[in-house]
Coordinates of C-alpha atoms and ligand atoms in Angstrom, one line a residue:
M1 CA -15.6 23.3 2.4
A2 CA -16.9 20.0 3.8
R3 CA -14.3 17.7 5.2
K4 CA -13.3 14.7 3.1
K5 CA -14.4 11.3 4.4
I6 CA -11.9 8.4 4.6
T7 CA -12.8 4.9 5.5
V8 CA -10.3 2.3 6.8
V9 CA -11.6 -1.2 6.7
G10 CA -9.9 -3.4 9.3
A11 CA -9.2 -1.9 12.7
G12 CA -6.2 -4.2 13.3
F13 CA -2.5 -3.2 13.5
V14 CA -2.3 -1.6 10.1
G15 CA -5.8 -0.1 10.1
A16 CA -5.8 1.5 13.5
T17 CA -2.3 2.9 13.0
L18 CA -3.4 4.2 9.6
A19 CA -6.5 5.9 11.2
Q20 CA -4.2 7.6 13.7
R21 CA -1.9 8.8 11.0
L22 CA -4.7 10.1 8.8
A23 CA -6.2 12.0 11.8
E24 CA -2.8 13.5 12.7
M25 CA -2.4 14.6 9.1
E26 CA -5.9 16.1 9.3
L27 CA -6.8 14.7 5.9
G28 CA -10.5 14.3 6.7
D29 CA -13.0 12.6 8.9
V30 CA -12.0 8.9 9.5
V31 CA -14.3 5.9 9.8
V32 CA -12.9 2.6 10.9
V33 CA -14.9 -0.5 10.1
D34 CA -14.3 -4.0 11.4
I35 CA -16.4 -7.2 11.6
P36 CA -19.2 -7.6 14.2
A37 CA -17.1 -10.3 16.0
T38 CA -14.8 -7.5 17.1
E39 CA -17.8 -6.0 19.0
Q40 CA -16.9 -2.5 20.2
M41 CA -13.2 -2.7 19.6
P42 CA -13.3 -0.3 16.6
A43 CA -15.3 2.2 18.7
G44 CA -12.8 1.9 21.4
K45 CA -9.8 2.6 19.1
A46 CA -11.7 5.5 17.5
L47 CA -12.4 7.1 20.9
D48 CA -8.8 6.7 22.0
I49 CA -7.6 8.4 18.8
T50 CA -10.2 11.2 19.3
E51 CA -8.9 11.8 22.8
S52 CA -5.4 12.4 21.4
A53 CA -6.8 15.2 19.2
P54 CA -6.6 18.0 21.8
I55 CA -2.8 17.3 22.2
Y56 CA -2.1 17.1 18.4
G57 CA -4.7 19.8 17.6
Y58 CA -6.6 18.1 14.8
D59 CA -10.3 18.6 14.3
C60 CA -11.4 15.6 12.3
K61 CA -14.0 13.2 13.6
I62 CA -13.0 9.6 14.1
T63 CA -15.7 6.9 14.2
G64 CA -15.3 3.2 14.9
T65 CA -18.1 0.8 13.9
T66 CA -19.0 -2.7 12.7
S67 CA -21.4 -1.5 10.1
Y68 CA -20.9 0.3 6.8
E69 CA -23.6 2.9 7.5
A70 CA -21.2 5.6 8.9
S71 CA -18.7 5.1 6.1
A72 CA -21.3 5.8 3.3
G73 CA -20.1 8.3 0.7
S74 CA -16.4 8.0 1.5
D75 CA -14.0 9.7 -0.8
V76 CA -11.2 7.2 -0.2
V77 CA -11.4 3.7 1.3
I78 CA -8.4 1.8 2.4
I79 CA -8.9 -2.0 2.8
T80 CA -6.6 -3.5 5.5
A81 CA -9.0 -6.3 6.4
G82 CA -7.6 -9.8 6.4
I83 CA -5.3 -12.1 8.3
P84 CA -1.6 -11.2 8.5
R85 CA 1.2 -13.8 8.0
K86 CA 3.1 -15.6 10.7
P87 CA 6.8 -16.6 10.6
G88 CA 7.5 -19.0 7.8
M89 CA 4.4 -18.0 5.8
S90 CA 4.7 -16.2 2.5
R91 CA 2.2 -13.5 1.5
D92 CA 0.8 -16.0 -1.0
D93 CA -0.2 -18.4 1.7
L94 CA -3.0 -15.9 2.6
L95 CA -4.5 -16.0 -0.8
N96 CA -7.9 -17.6 -0.5
T97 CA -8.7 -16.5 3.0
N98 CA -8.0 -12.9 2.3
A99 CA -9.7 -13.1 -1.1
K100 CA -13.0 -14.0 0.6
I101 CA -12.5 -11.1 3.1
V102 CA -11.5 -8.5 0.5
S103 CA -14.4 -9.5 -1.8
S104 CA -17.0 -9.2 0.9
V105 CA -15.6 -5.9 2.1
T106 CA -15.4 -4.5 -1.5
E107 CA -19.0 -5.5 -2.1
N108 CA -20.1 -3.5 1.0
I109 CA -18.0 -0.5 0.0
A110 CA -19.2 -0.5 -3.7
K111 CA -22.7 -0.3 -2.4
T112 CA -22.2 2.4 0.2
S113 CA -19.4 4.5 -1.4
P114 CA -19.8 4.0 -5.1
N115 CA -17.5 7.0 -6.0
A116 CA -14.6 6.1 -3.7
I117 CA -11.1 5.6 -4.6
L118 CA -9.9 2.2 -3.2
I119 CA -6.5 1.6 -1.8
I120 CA -5.8 -2.1 -1.1
V121 CA -3.3 -3.1 1.6
S122 CA -4.4 -6.7 2.3
N123 CA -2.0 -9.4 1.1
P124 CA -1.1 -11.0 -1.2
L125 CA -1.4 -7.4 -2.5
D126 CA -1.5 -7.7 -6.3
A127 CA -4.1 -10.5 -6.2
M128 CA -6.2 -8.7 -3.7
C129 CA -6.3 -5.7 -6.0
L130 CA -7.7 -7.8 -8.7
V131 CA -10.4 -9.2 -6.4
A132 CA -11.3 -5.6 -5.5
L133 CA -11.4 -4.4 -9.1
R134 CA -13.5 -7.4 -10.2
T135 CA -15.9 -7.1 -7.3
S136 CA -16.3 -3.4 -7.2
K137 CA -16.5 -3.0 -11.0
F138 CA -14.9 0.4 -10.4
P139 CA -12.8 1.9 -13.2
K140 CA -9.2 1.0 -13.0
H141 CA -8.1 4.5 -12.1
R142 CA -10.0 4.1 -8.8
V143 CA -8.4 0.8 -7.6
L144 CA -4.8 1.1 -6.3
G145 CA -2.6 -1.2 -4.4
M146 CA -0.2 -0.1 -1.7
A147 CA 3.1 -1.9 -2.1
G148 CA 5.7 0.1 -4.0
V149 CA 5.7 3.0 -1.6
L150 CA 6.4 0.6 1.3
D151 CA 9.0 -1.4 -0.6
S152 CA 10.7 1.8 -1.7
A153 CA 10.6 3.2 1.8
R154 CA 12.3 0.1 3.1
M155 CA 15.0 0.4 0.4
R156 CA 15.4 4.2 1.1
S157 CA 16.0 3.5 4.8
F158 CA 18.7 0.9 3.9
I159 CA 20.4 3.3 1.5
A160 CA 20.4 6.1 4.0
E161 CA 21.9 3.8 6.6
A162 CA 24.6 2.5 4.2
L163 CA 25.6 6.0 3.2
E164 CA 25.0 7.8 6.5
V165 CA 22.9 10.4 4.9
S166 CA 19.5 11.9 5.7
M167 CA 16.5 9.8 4.8
E168 CA 15.1 12.9 3.2
N169 CA 17.9 12.9 0.6
V170 CA 17.1 9.4 -0.5
H171 CA 14.6 8.3 -3.2
A172 CA 14.2 4.8 -4.4
M173 CA 12.1 3.0 -7.0
V174 CA 10.8 -0.6 -6.5
L175 CA 8.5 -2.0 -9.1
G176 CA 6.8 -5.3 -9.8
G177 CA 4.7 -7.5 -7.5
H178 CA 4.7 -7.2 -3.8
G179 CA 6.6 -10.5 -3.2
D180 CA 9.9 -12.2 -3.6
T181 CA 10.1 -11.2 -7.2
M182 CA 9.8 -7.4 -6.6
V183 CA 12.2 -5.3 -8.7
P184 CA 14.3 -2.7 -6.9
L185 CA 15.8 -0.3 -9.5
P186 CA 19.2 1.1 -8.3
R187 CA 19.5 3.2 -11.5
F188 CA 16.4 5.1 -10.5
S189 CA 17.3 5.2 -6.8
T190 CA 19.1 8.4 -5.8
V191 CA 20.8 10.3 -3.0
A192 CA 20.4 14.1 -3.6
G193 CA 19.8 13.3 -7.2
I194 CA 22.9 11.0 -7.6
P195 CA 22.0 7.4 -8.6
I196 CA 23.2 5.0 -6.0
T197 CA 25.0 3.1 -8.8
E198 CA 27.6 5.9 -8.5
L199 CA 27.8 5.8 -4.7
L200 CA 27.8 2.1 -3.6
S201 CA 29.6 -1.0 -4.8
K202 CA 27.7 -3.7 -6.8
E203 CA 27.9 -6.0 -3.8
K204 CA 26.4 -3.4 -1.4
I205 CA 23.6 -2.6 -3.8
S206 CA 22.8 -6.3 -4.3
A207 CA 22.7 -6.7 -0.5
I208 CA 20.3 -3.7 -0.2
N209 CA 18.1 -5.1 -3.0
Q210 CA 17.9 -8.5 -1.3
R211 CA 17.1 -6.9 2.1
T212 CA 14.4 -4.9 0.4
R213 CA 12.8 -8.0 -1.1
D214 CA 13.0 -9.7 2.3
G215 CA 11.9 -6.5 4.1
G216 CA 8.4 -7.8 5.1
A217 CA 9.7 -11.2 6.2
E218 CA 12.5 -9.6 8.3
I219 CA 9.8 -7.8 10.3
V220 CA 7.6 -10.9 10.6
K221 CA 10.5 -12.9 11.9
L222 CA 11.2 -10.3 14.6
L223 CA 7.5 -9.8 15.6
K224 CA 6.6 -13.5 15.5
T225 CA 2.8 -12.8 16.0
G226 CA 2.0 -10.7 12.9
S227 CA 3.4 -8.5 10.2
A228 CA 4.6 -4.9 9.7
Y229 CA 2.3 -2.0 10.3
Y230 CA 4.1 1.2 11.0
A231 CA 5.7 1.5 7.6
P232 CA 2.7 0.0 5.8
S233 CA 0.3 2.5 7.4
A234 CA 2.7 5.4 6.7
S235 CA 2.8 4.3 3.0
A236 CA -0.9 4.1 2.7
A237 CA -1.3 7.6 4.3
E238 CA 1.1 9.1 1.8
M239 CA -1.1 7.7 -1.0
V240 CA -4.3 9.1 0.6
E241 CA -2.6 12.5 1.0
A242 CA -1.5 12.6 -2.7
I243 CA -5.1 11.9 -3.7
L244 CA -7.0 14.2 -1.3
K245 CA -4.6 17.1 -1.8
D246 CA -4.5 16.4 -5.6
K247 CA -0.8 16.5 -5.4
K248 CA 0.0 14.8 -8.7
K249 CA 2.6 12.9 -6.8
I250 CA 4.6 10.2 -8.5
L251 CA 4.7 7.1 -6.4
P252 CA 5.2 3.4 -7.2
C253 CA 1.7 1.8 -6.9
A254 CA 0.1 -1.5 -7.9
V255 CA -2.3 -0.7 -10.8
Y256 CA -4.2 -2.7 -13.4
L257 CA -2.0 -2.8 -16.5
E258 CA -3.4 -3.1 -20.0
G259 CA -0.3 -3.3 -22.1
E260 CA 1.9 -0.7 -20.2
Y261 CA 5.4 -2.1 -19.6
G262 CA 4.3 -5.0 -21.8
V263 CA 2.0 -6.4 -19.1
D264 CA -1.6 -7.1 -19.6
G265 CA -4.5 -8.1 -17.3
V266 CA -2.9 -8.0 -13.8
F267 CA -1.9 -5.5 -11.1
V268 CA 1.8 -4.8 -11.0
G269 CA 3.7 -2.0 -9.3
V270 CA 4.8 0.8 -11.7
P271 CA 5.4 4.5 -11.2
C272 CA 2.0 6.3 -11.0
K273 CA 0.9 9.9 -10.8
L274 CA -1.7 10.2 -8.0
G275 CA -4.2 13.0 -7.8
A276 CA -7.8 13.7 -7.2
R277 CA -9.0 11.2 -9.8
G278 CA -6.8 8.5 -8.3
L279 CA -4.4 7.0 -10.8
E280 CA -3.9 9.9 -13.3
Q281 CA -1.0 8.6 -15.3
I282 CA 1.3 5.7 -15.5
V283 CA 4.9 6.9 -15.9
Q284 CA 7.0 5.0 -18.4
L285 CA 10.6 4.4 -17.4
N286 CA 13.2 3.5 -20.0
L287 CA 14.3 0.1 -18.6
T288 CA 17.3 -1.9 -19.6
V289 CA 16.9 -5.4 -21.0
D290 CA 17.7 -6.9 -17.6
E291 CA 15.4 -4.6 -15.7
R292 CA 12.6 -5.4 -18.1
A293 CA 13.2 -9.1 -17.8
E294 CA 13.0 -8.9 -14.0
L295 CA 9.7 -7.0 -14.3
M296 CA 8.3 -9.6 -16.7
K297 CA 9.3 -12.4 -14.3
S298 CA 7.6 -10.6 -11.5
A299 CA 4.5 -10.0 -13.6
S300 CA 4.4 -13.7 -14.4
A301 CA 4.5 -14.6 -10.7
V302 CA 1.6 -12.3 -10.1
K303 CA -0.3 -13.8 -13.0
E304 CA 0.3 -17.3 -11.6
L305 CA -1.1 -16.3 -8.2
A306 CA -4.1 -14.5 -9.8
A307 CA -4.9 -17.7 -11.7
A308 CA -4.9 -19.6 -8.3
L309 CA -7.8 -17.4 -7.1
K310 CA -10.8 -19.6 -6.4
Ligands
APR401 N1 -14.4 -7.0 7.4 C1 -13.8 -6.1 8.1 N2 -12.7 -6.3 8.9 C2 -12.2 -7.6 8.8 C3 -12.8 -8.6 8.0 C4 -14.0 -8.3 7.3 N3 -14.6 -9.1 6.5 N4 -12.1 -9.8 8.2 C5 -11.1 -9.5 9.1 N5 -11.2 -8.2 9.5 C6 -10.4 -7.5 10.4 C7 -9.9 -8.3 11.6 O1 -11.0 -8.4 12.5 C8 -8.8 -7.5 12.2 O2 -9.2 -6.5 13.1 O3 -9.1 -7.1 9.8 C9 -8.2 -6.8 10.9 C10 -6.8 -7.2 10.5 O4 -6.0 -6.8 11.5 P1 -4.7 -7.6 12.0 O5 -5.0 -9.0 12.3 O6 -4.1 -6.8 13.1 O7 -3.7 -7.6 10.7 P2 -2.8 -6.4 10.2 O8 -1.4 -6.5 10.7 O9 -3.5 -5.1 10.4 O10 -2.7 -6.7 8.6 C11 -3.9 -6.6 7.8 O11 -2.6 -5.9 5.9 O12 -0.3 -5.8 5.6 C12 -1.5 -6.6 5.3 O13 -0.7 -8.9 5.2 C13 -1.4 -7.9 6.0 O14 -3.3 -8.9 5.0 C14 -2.8 -8.3 6.2 C15 -3.5 -6.9 6.4

């Protein structure tokens, strides 16, 4: 069986870390693409990752390049190209700069890898997904945004810390846009199957919810020169694995909604079944009136930002 081909666009912090993770997971051959201005940097990173292969024992080929030739015919393409935020900036401040970058990248990808499944990582996430969908003209099941996996992983780590239990025991569900209005759902967040609403006080849960919403900003504040990349790359890698191994894994992802959850015409994070065809099913949760209202508020914020796209 021929190896799968995965392209990562953007060889910066998120992209390069993701390339390393994909190689170590042996999910396929990996091509990392960046802009010509970065000269041979992508080739350098690819060679460095290749030289760690004998130690980890993976056999995929890693290529770093500034043209799309080597990436042609990719099965999955992850777009991490763009500028990251600096302290004091919101993800929304990146809107028009990153929209231009994501649309030019998508144009190249649509030409060279017309059957690929796209995973968008560039921020502001939900708006960048819309740019990719419109530019690629791919069907909506092949354009996914990475946000919910990351936000849920952050929430999971805070829950595990609060209860002093294994990270493996903790599941969490964060829906909505990838911004201040994201919607952590404690009723659907569990420790060994027990909802955290039975394990933690209301105050503690509300503190965890808020830390989850501020999770990206907390890292930006600490790093000062850029934004998170270890957890974002791990989250994107989990989505790639679900697709390439056709796992039918249910993960919160940003997808284009057309009436599901009462939302229409924007990308919003909802629980999705990921498999070989990309998005295979949107899972409907039975939300309370308050949870639904929060999701609607988040969807409106995403809509407003989408409307500001030039
Ligand atoms: N085509 C390809 N690569 C591009 C393009 C383009 N048109 N424009 C910029 N890039 C590359 C940059 O050259 C850089 O190497 O994207 C890379 C971005 O890397 P970093 O600056 O290190 O940013 P990173 O931390 O990886 O974040 C990338 O992911 O999480 C989001 O908000 C974050 O939007 C940001 C993106």
